């Protein structure tokens, strides 16, 4: 419930300046009390922001003062959002009235507007005036009588000034063009006019002066009433401006084509699950042991042979089974039915495994990777990164303190020669098309160029990764602006009526659909790199064993006596 506070001989320190529940406070003052006029003059923003006022003028002669004797209120900053009610008597009808008054601006010569909120009836109390409309002040005062609002617009490309009202090159300064149209509709809905100023930055804080530049600086310095370009919601701006409504459903993200699976994983170990690998290796070992046992038995009892060949060793049997796994011929000739059955069983079982493995390898080489899902993954990947060359991208990348984002900037965005990977939009989108490149850009703008320049199959596999972790941009006004509520309600109406959606649809392009299917991707060095690495390590191991064998042969020849050496 609202709390009524009555002041007599008080100073302004008693006002609820920092009360978080100011909107529940009703301040009752009496103009007949000493100091009340000074109190009202020093109230400043509390006269039109979040606090309700009841003003009386008590007198001994009569209970109600004449309405013409409240001239002191004419000099107060009673703007369009004020909820100051005063009680007076109409000198013509002698009716007791509850009235309100406001101006649209103090600095500009505007007409004083007076409203009759209600009539005092002794038996019923305050009765709303006929045709009064809504009880909500911001809904009642939707007519600005052609008052000129000031809007600040961020323009990053001078050519945009010639195309604010058409769709030419709509991927340039898109967010500014959308909000430019919405700002004009706001003024029309409120029966106001609007004048625009153009700046080249949203506005960032100067650490030396504490002041902001750009659009926020104009709002802070009372050079603009409206922030005509939507901006990101950040903590450092909350005490400078008032955010009203999300007008542009777009994000700034890393956009990249999903790399081939072989770019992030070793495709040669992916065809089978771990249990299948364990079973395959177990089968090879077991088959090798059984083959060695069968062959030793054959030699021992000279079954099917003359028994003069070299003894069968386990290493030979394992090597034979491994060759069979790779669909190579068997260098061990089976002589008896048991060994022939074992070799035949290995050939049949391993043939199915080999066919399944080969088919999966072909499919996996053509498959895109979905492994890059977080900034950690992007940082650890071999993808190159860049960002659109805009004011906000440079600011956020260079001022990040979170470890992963800071490392991403220092290790991937900033080059060793001191240059940074901030690219023009067209160049960055072309880098995405070439592949293995993540480009941080506004999505709607990026997808417009992608739709026009990519082949149909190149539009498949597009992935997004958010860097800033912010919500959709907000439309903003001056902090504690008297226009805050009418503007906010109008913005909600524009969204509800579909006007906001229409403007966004006209200027923003949605993510293109993958309709062409995937094209054939030729095998590259990346795809076979694990096999080449295995071959290289095999060559190295072979050379090392050869050298070790030669050293052992020479060392053994020197240590053993000559006659023993030759006997061996």
C-alpha positions as a printed Julia matrix, in Angstrom:
568×3 Matrix{Float64}:
   0.0     0.0     0.0
   1.25    3.54   -0.65
   2.69    5.41    2.3
   1.59    9.01    2.92
   4.22   11.36    4.33
   3.25   14.84    5.5
   5.82   17.64    5.75
   5.59   20.91    7.57
   8.72   22.87    8.53
  11.24   20.43    7.07
  14.27   20.46    4.85
  14.86   18.47    1.69
  17.0    15.89    3.46
  13.79   14.3     4.73
  12.66   13.4     1.22
  12.98    9.72    0.26
  15.8    10.37   -2.24
  17.23    6.85   -2.27
  14.22    4.82   -1.23
  13.96    1.82   -3.56
  10.17    1.92   -3.1
   9.76    5.54   -4.15
   6.87    4.64   -6.44
   4.85    3.64   -3.34
   5.37    6.98   -1.59
   2.78    9.78   -1.53
   4.07   13.1    -0.27
   1.47   15.48    1.18
   2.52   19.13    1.47
   0.75   22.33    2.49
   1.69   25.52    0.68
   0.68   27.49    3.76
   3.51   25.95    5.76
   6.85   27.79    5.83
   9.51   26.21    3.64
   7.1    24.23    1.45
   7.89   26.32   -1.63
  11.6    25.73   -1.13
  10.9    22.05   -0.67
   9.1    21.84   -4.01
  11.76   23.84   -5.81
  14.52   21.55   -4.53
  12.66   18.31   -5.2
  13.83   18.34   -8.84
  13.35   14.85  -10.37
  11.11   13.68   -7.56
   8.46   16.01   -8.94
   8.11   13.91  -12.08
   9.79   10.61  -11.35
   8.31    7.78   -9.27
   6.78    9.89   -6.46
   3.17   11.1    -6.11
   2.46   14.51   -4.6
  -0.66   15.94   -2.98
  -0.54   19.72   -2.64
  -2.92   21.7    -0.4
  -3.16   25.34    0.49
  -4.89   25.6     3.82
  -6.48   28.88    4.94
  -8.6    30.07    7.82
 -11.12   31.81    5.61
 -12.09   28.8     3.47
 -11.04   25.23    3.1
 -10.11   25.41   -0.57
  -7.86   27.97   -2.23
  -8.77   29.54   -5.53
  -7.28   27.68   -8.54
  -5.67   30.89   -9.77
  -3.61   31.16   -6.57
  -1.33   28.2    -7.38
   1.0    30.2    -9.58
   3.96   28.85   -7.65
   3.46   25.53   -9.41
   3.95   27.16  -12.83
   7.66   27.67  -12.13
   8.3    24.04  -11.1
   9.66   21.33  -13.45
   6.34   19.52  -13.69
   6.94   17.45  -16.79
   4.68   15.06  -18.62
   5.28   12.16  -16.24
   4.55   14.05  -13.01
   1.8    12.91  -10.67
   1.32   16.06   -8.62
  -2.29   16.7    -7.64
  -3.48   19.96   -6.09
  -6.86   20.82   -4.62
  -8.5    24.12   -5.48
 -11.82   25.83   -6.1
 -12.95   26.87   -9.56
 -13.71   30.62   -9.27
 -16.45   30.37  -11.9
 -18.38   27.27  -10.83
 -17.22   27.18   -7.18
 -16.66   23.46   -7.55
 -13.83   21.82   -5.68
 -11.43   20.32   -8.18
  -8.44   17.99   -8.17
  -6.16   19.29  -10.9
  -2.83   18.46  -12.54
  -0.61   20.44  -14.83
   2.55   19.81  -16.84
   4.86   21.11  -19.5
   6.75   19.06  -22.08
   9.95   21.01  -21.52
  11.32   23.87  -19.45
  14.19   24.78  -21.79
  11.84   25.06  -24.79
   8.85   27.41  -24.73
   5.93   25.01  -24.42
   2.37   25.59  -23.4
   1.31   24.84  -19.82
  -1.27   22.06  -19.99
  -3.85   21.8   -17.18
  -5.94   18.7   -16.5
  -8.98   18.33  -14.28
  -8.44   14.94  -12.69
 -11.61   14.87  -10.64
 -14.27   16.76   -8.7
 -14.64   16.67   -4.93
 -18.07   15.6    -3.74
 -18.69   15.74    0.04
 -20.52   12.43    0.05
 -18.51   10.52   -2.55
 -15.05   11.98   -2.3
 -13.12   12.48   -5.56
 -15.16   11.61   -8.63
 -13.27   11.28  -11.9
 -13.99   14.01  -14.39
 -16.17   13.1   -17.37
 -14.18   12.0   -20.41
 -11.06   11.78  -18.31
  -9.84    8.58  -19.95
  -7.35    6.36  -18.17
  -6.29    6.58  -14.55
  -2.72    5.88  -15.69
  -0.9     9.12  -16.32
   1.33    7.85  -19.13
  -1.71    6.5   -20.99
  -3.58    9.78  -20.6
  -0.8    11.98  -21.93
  -0.14   10.48  -25.35
  -0.48   13.76  -27.26
   2.74   15.78  -27.45
   1.15   18.55  -29.54
   3.91   18.52  -32.18
   6.64   18.85  -29.58
  10.06   18.21  -31.12
  11.9    15.22  -29.67
  15.67   14.9   -30.12
  17.05   11.53  -31.2
  20.67   10.48  -31.54
  21.51    7.88  -34.22
  24.75    5.9   -34.6
  25.99    5.85  -38.2
  29.21    3.98  -38.99
  29.17    4.54  -42.78
  28.51    7.99  -44.2
  26.76    6.55  -47.27
  23.98    5.29  -44.98
  22.76    8.88  -44.56
  21.52    8.74  -48.16
  19.62    5.47  -47.68
  17.91    5.67  -44.3
  14.48    5.44  -45.94
  15.16    2.77  -48.56
  16.48   -0.79  -48.72
  19.67   -0.07  -50.64
  22.66   -1.92  -49.09
  20.5    -2.9   -46.15
  23.35   -4.89  -44.59
  25.16   -1.63  -43.79
  24.2     0.05  -40.48
  21.16   -2.21  -40.31
  20.47   -1.79  -36.59
  20.53    2.0   -36.97
  18.19    1.95  -39.94
  15.65   -0.27  -38.18
  15.57    1.96  -35.1
  15.51    5.1   -37.23
  12.21    3.92  -38.72
  10.85    2.94  -35.3
  11.79    6.35  -33.88
   9.81    8.1   -36.6
   6.81    5.87  -35.87
   7.1     6.68  -32.14
   6.98   10.4   -32.89
   3.99    9.93  -35.17
   2.12    7.87  -32.56
   2.69   10.55  -29.91
   1.81   13.44  -32.25
   5.35   14.75  -31.99
   8.1    15.66  -34.4
  11.66   14.43  -34.19
  15.06   15.88  -35.08
  18.06   13.58  -35.56
  21.71   14.0   -34.75
  24.25   11.48  -36.04
  27.27   10.17  -34.16
  29.87    7.52  -34.96
  29.79    5.55  -31.7
  27.35    4.13  -29.2
  29.42    5.69  -26.45
  32.05    4.46  -24.03
  33.32    5.85  -20.77
  36.45    7.97  -20.62
  38.39    6.7   -17.56
  39.9    10.14  -16.98
  36.76   12.27  -17.01
  34.1     9.65  -16.29
  32.02   11.05  -19.16
  30.71    9.07  -22.12
  31.13    9.9   -25.77
  28.9     9.06  -28.72
  25.17    8.51  -28.38
  25.26    7.83  -24.64
  27.26   11.02  -24.18
  24.5    13.0   -25.9
  21.88   11.43  -23.62
  24.05   12.12  -20.59
  24.61   15.76  -21.6
  20.91   16.41  -22.4
  21.69   16.87  -26.09
  19.25   14.09  -27.02
  16.02   12.73  -25.56
  16.07    9.35  -27.34
  18.83    6.87  -28.03
  17.73    6.24  -31.59
  19.95    3.18  -32.08
  19.46    0.11  -29.91
  22.39   -0.78  -27.67
  23.59   -3.64  -25.52
  22.55   -3.85  -21.89
  25.72   -3.44  -19.8
  26.17   -2.8   -16.12
  28.24    0.37  -16.46
  25.46    2.1   -18.44
  22.6     1.44  -16.03
  23.18    4.59  -13.96
  23.51    6.73  -17.1
  20.5     5.76  -19.23
  17.14    4.01  -18.93
  16.64    0.9   -21.05
  13.08    0.59  -22.35
  12.46   -2.24  -24.77
  14.2    -4.74  -27.04
  13.61   -3.48  -30.55
  16.08   -5.46  -32.64
  16.26   -9.24  -32.18
  19.82   -9.69  -33.36
  23.03  -10.9   -31.79
  26.73  -10.56  -32.46
  28.25  -14.04  -32.7
  31.07  -15.99  -34.26
  29.79  -17.5   -37.51
  31.75  -20.3   -39.18
  31.29  -23.26  -41.43
  31.56  -26.48  -39.5
  34.95  -28.0   -40.36
  35.34  -31.57  -41.49
  35.28  -34.14  -38.73
  38.89  -35.0   -39.45
  39.8   -31.4   -38.61
  38.89  -31.9   -34.95
  39.04  -35.7   -34.44
  41.03  -38.71  -35.51
  38.54  -40.37  -37.86
  40.51  -43.62  -37.84
  39.4   -44.41  -34.28
  35.79  -43.23  -34.65
  34.13  -46.01  -36.76
  33.82  -48.41  -33.82
  32.77  -47.9   -30.24
  35.23  -48.84  -27.53
  33.59  -52.25  -26.83
  33.94  -53.15  -30.54
  37.61  -52.16  -30.49
  38.19  -54.24  -27.36
  36.46  -57.24  -28.93
  38.41  -56.88  -32.18
  41.77  -56.67  -30.42
  40.84  -59.6   -28.18
  39.84  -61.64  -31.23
  43.17  -60.9   -32.96
  45.18  -61.87  -29.89
  43.16  -65.0   -29.23
  43.34  -66.06  -32.89
  47.1   -65.48  -32.92
  47.63  -67.58  -29.78
  45.43  -70.39  -31.08
  47.19  -70.35  -34.45
  50.58  -70.55  -32.75
  49.4   -73.49  -30.63
  47.98  -75.32  -33.67
  51.15  -74.79  -35.7
  53.43  -75.92  -32.85
  51.29  -79.01  -32.47
  51.52  -79.71  -36.18
  55.31  -79.42  -36.1
  55.67  -81.43  -32.96
  53.8   -84.4   -34.33
  54.84  -83.73  -37.94
  51.2   -83.64  -39.0
  50.83  -82.79  -42.67
  54.54  -81.85  -43.07
  58.01  -83.33  -42.9
  58.75  -81.49  -39.62
  61.93  -79.88  -40.97
  60.66  -76.25  -41.09
  61.47  -73.59  -38.5
  59.46  -73.72  -35.31
  56.23  -71.66  -35.28
  56.55  -68.64  -33.02
  53.82  -66.57  -31.35
  55.06  -63.34  -33.0
  54.71  -64.93  -36.44
  51.19  -66.09  -35.67
  50.14  -62.63  -34.38
  51.68  -60.94  -37.43
  49.84  -63.35  -39.69
  46.49  -62.65  -38.0
  47.1   -58.89  -38.11
  47.81  -59.17  -41.86
  44.58  -61.08  -42.2
  42.78  -58.24  -40.39
  44.04  -55.86  -43.06
  42.85  -58.27  -45.75
  46.41  -59.27  -46.67
  47.43  -62.74  -47.72
  48.61  -65.3   -45.18
  52.32  -66.16  -45.39
  51.75  -69.21  -43.17
  50.46  -72.13  -45.18
  47.97  -74.21  -43.19
  48.55  -77.97  -43.55
  45.83  -79.48  -41.4
  42.07  -78.99  -41.09
  42.32  -77.22  -37.69
  44.71  -74.55  -38.94
  42.77  -74.13  -42.17
  39.49  -73.71  -40.26
  41.11  -71.13  -37.99
  42.51  -69.13  -40.89
  39.19  -69.33  -42.74
  37.3   -68.15  -39.64
  39.67  -65.2   -39.24
  39.25  -64.24  -42.9
  35.45  -64.33  -42.75
  35.06  -62.46  -39.44
  37.69  -59.85  -40.2
  36.3   -59.33  -43.71
  33.02  -58.05  -42.22
  34.91  -55.84  -39.76
  37.12  -54.46  -42.54
  34.12  -53.68  -44.76
  32.29  -51.92  -41.91
  35.4   -49.98  -40.95
  36.12  -48.83  -44.52
  32.52  -47.74  -45.13
  32.48  -45.73  -41.91
  35.78  -44.05  -42.73
  34.42  -42.82  -46.08
  31.29  -41.45  -44.39
  33.2   -39.81  -41.54
  35.62  -38.02  -43.86
  32.61  -36.36  -45.54
  30.89  -35.48  -42.23
  31.05  -32.04  -40.55
  32.27  -31.7   -37.0
  30.02  -30.53  -34.16
  32.77  -30.47  -31.58
  33.19  -26.66  -31.46
  30.36  -25.65  -29.12
  32.0   -23.28  -26.62
  34.65  -20.59  -26.56
  37.0   -23.12  -24.96
  36.54  -25.37  -27.99
  37.13  -22.45  -30.36
  40.27  -21.45  -28.48
  41.62  -25.0   -28.61
  40.7   -25.52  -32.27
  42.77  -24.76  -35.33
  40.2   -22.31  -36.68
  41.4   -18.8   -37.38
  39.26  -16.01  -35.95
  38.39  -12.44  -36.85
  35.74   -9.81  -36.16
  33.9    -7.16  -38.1
  35.69   -3.84  -37.89
  33.19   -1.92  -35.75
  33.52    0.32  -32.72
  31.8    -2.08  -30.34
  33.79   -5.12  -31.51
  37.08   -3.35  -30.95
  35.97   -2.1   -27.53
  34.66   -5.42  -26.2
  37.55   -7.52  -27.5
  40.19   -5.17  -26.16
  38.58   -4.71  -22.73
  37.63   -8.29  -21.88
  38.91   -9.53  -18.5
  37.3   -12.99  -18.41
  40.19  -15.5   -18.88
  38.85  -17.43  -21.87
  37.73  -14.35  -23.79
  40.94  -12.53  -23.0
  42.99  -15.52  -24.17
  40.91  -15.72  -27.35
  41.74  -12.1   -28.14
  45.45  -12.38  -27.28
  46.08  -15.71  -29.0
  43.75  -15.62  -32.0
  42.67  -12.03  -32.63
  45.98  -10.24  -32.08
  48.88  -11.19  -34.33
  52.54  -11.31  -33.38
  53.32   -8.18  -35.4
  50.79   -6.19  -33.35
  48.03   -6.12  -35.97
  44.51   -7.29  -35.14
  42.06   -9.38  -37.14
  39.34   -6.73  -37.52
  38.09   -7.05  -41.08
  35.51   -5.37  -43.32
  32.23   -7.23  -43.5
  32.62   -8.52  -47.08
  36.15   -9.75  -46.44
  35.14  -11.57  -43.27
  32.18  -13.31  -44.96
  34.44  -14.44  -47.79
  36.83  -15.9   -45.19
  33.88  -17.87  -43.75
  33.13  -19.21  -47.23
  36.71  -20.37  -47.71
  36.4   -22.38  -44.5
  38.3   -22.86  -41.24
  37.51  -19.28  -40.19
  35.25  -17.94  -37.42
  34.04  -14.37  -37.93
  32.41  -12.34  -35.12
  29.64  -10.31  -36.73
  26.03   -9.19  -36.36
  23.98  -12.15  -37.52
  21.32  -10.5   -39.69
  23.93   -8.5   -41.58
  26.17  -11.53  -42.08
  23.38  -13.78  -43.34
  22.39  -11.21  -45.94
  25.8   -11.47  -47.6
  25.91  -15.24  -47.11
  22.58  -15.61  -48.92
  23.93  -13.62  -51.86
  27.48  -14.98  -52.17
  27.46  -18.62  -50.98
  26.63  -21.62  -53.13
  23.67  -23.63  -51.9
  25.82  -26.45  -50.54
  28.07  -23.91  -48.81
  25.13  -22.68  -46.74
  24.97  -26.07  -45.0
  26.79  -26.56  -41.74
  26.8   -22.91  -40.64
  27.35  -22.69  -36.9
  27.13  -19.86  -34.37
  29.06  -19.25  -31.17
  28.27  -16.34  -28.85
  31.19  -14.27  -27.61
  29.66  -11.31  -25.77
  26.94  -13.22  -23.88
  24.45  -10.34  -24.03
  20.73  -10.16  -24.62
  19.08   -8.42  -27.55
  19.82   -4.68  -27.87
  17.59   -2.17  -26.06
  16.1     1.16  -27.01
  17.11    3.76  -24.41
  16.32    7.29  -23.2
  17.86    9.72  -20.73
  18.07    8.59  -17.15
  14.86    9.53  -15.31
  13.47   11.12  -18.45
   9.94   12.49  -18.22
   9.26   10.87  -21.63
  10.24    7.42  -20.37
   6.78    5.89  -19.84
   5.03    7.24  -22.98
   7.96    6.08  -25.12
   8.1     2.67  -23.44
   4.36    2.08  -23.86
   4.54    3.14  -27.51
   7.41    0.73  -28.12
   5.37   -2.11  -26.63
   2.48   -1.16  -28.91
   4.77   -1.24  -31.95
   5.83   -4.75  -31.01
   2.25   -5.88  -30.32
   0.86   -4.41  -33.55
   3.61   -6.02  -35.66
   5.24   -2.78  -36.82
   8.52   -3.62  -35.09
   8.53   -7.1   -36.64
   7.84   -5.66  -40.08
  10.8    -3.28  -39.95
  13.11   -6.02  -38.73
  11.92   -8.4   -41.46
  12.5    -5.8   -44.16
  16.07   -5.04  -43.14
  17.34   -8.22  -41.46
  18.01  -11.53  -43.19
  17.39  -14.78  -41.36
  19.78  -17.7   -41.36
  19.67  -19.32  -44.82
  18.29  -22.82  -45.05
  20.35  -25.73  -46.25
  18.49  -26.83  -49.38
  21.25  -27.94  -51.73
  22.64  -30.83  -49.71
  26.31  -31.47  -49.12
  28.74  -31.53  -52.02
  31.55  -34.04  -52.39
  34.56  -33.04  -50.32
  37.95  -34.22  -51.67
  40.28  -35.97  -49.27
  43.04  -33.7   -48.03
  46.18  -34.11  -45.98
  44.19  -33.35  -42.83
  41.99  -36.39  -43.4
  44.89  -38.83  -43.7
  47.22  -37.11  -41.27
  46.81  -39.76  -38.51
  47.7   -42.49  -41.04
  50.73  -40.51  -42.19
  51.76  -40.01  -38.58
  51.45  -43.76  -37.97
  53.54  -44.44  -41.06
  56.15  -41.94  -39.98
  56.42  -43.35  -36.48
  56.6   -46.84  -38.0
  59.51  -45.81  -40.21
  61.25  -44.25  -37.22
  60.73  -47.35  -35.12
  62.03  -49.55  -37.95
  65.19  -47.49  -38.32
  65.74  -47.48  -34.56
  65.36  -51.29  -34.4
  67.76  -51.7   -37.33
  70.37  -49.54  -35.64
  69.85  -51.35  -32.34
  70.2   -54.73  -34.06
  73.42  -53.68  -35.81
  74.87  -52.36  -32.56
  73.91  -55.56  -30.76
  75.45  -57.69  -33.51
  78.74  -55.78  -33.45
  78.92  -55.64  -29.64
  78.17  -59.32  -29.31
  80.88  -60.15  -31.89
  83.49  -58.29  -29.86
  82.54  -59.84  -26.51
  82.33  -63.5   -27.58
  85.46  -65.57  -28.48
  86.13  -65.95  -32.18
  85.44  -69.7   -32.31
  82.16  -69.32  -30.37
  81.14  -66.38  -32.52
  81.62  -68.38  -35.72
  79.84  -71.37  -34.24
  76.83  -69.24  -33.69
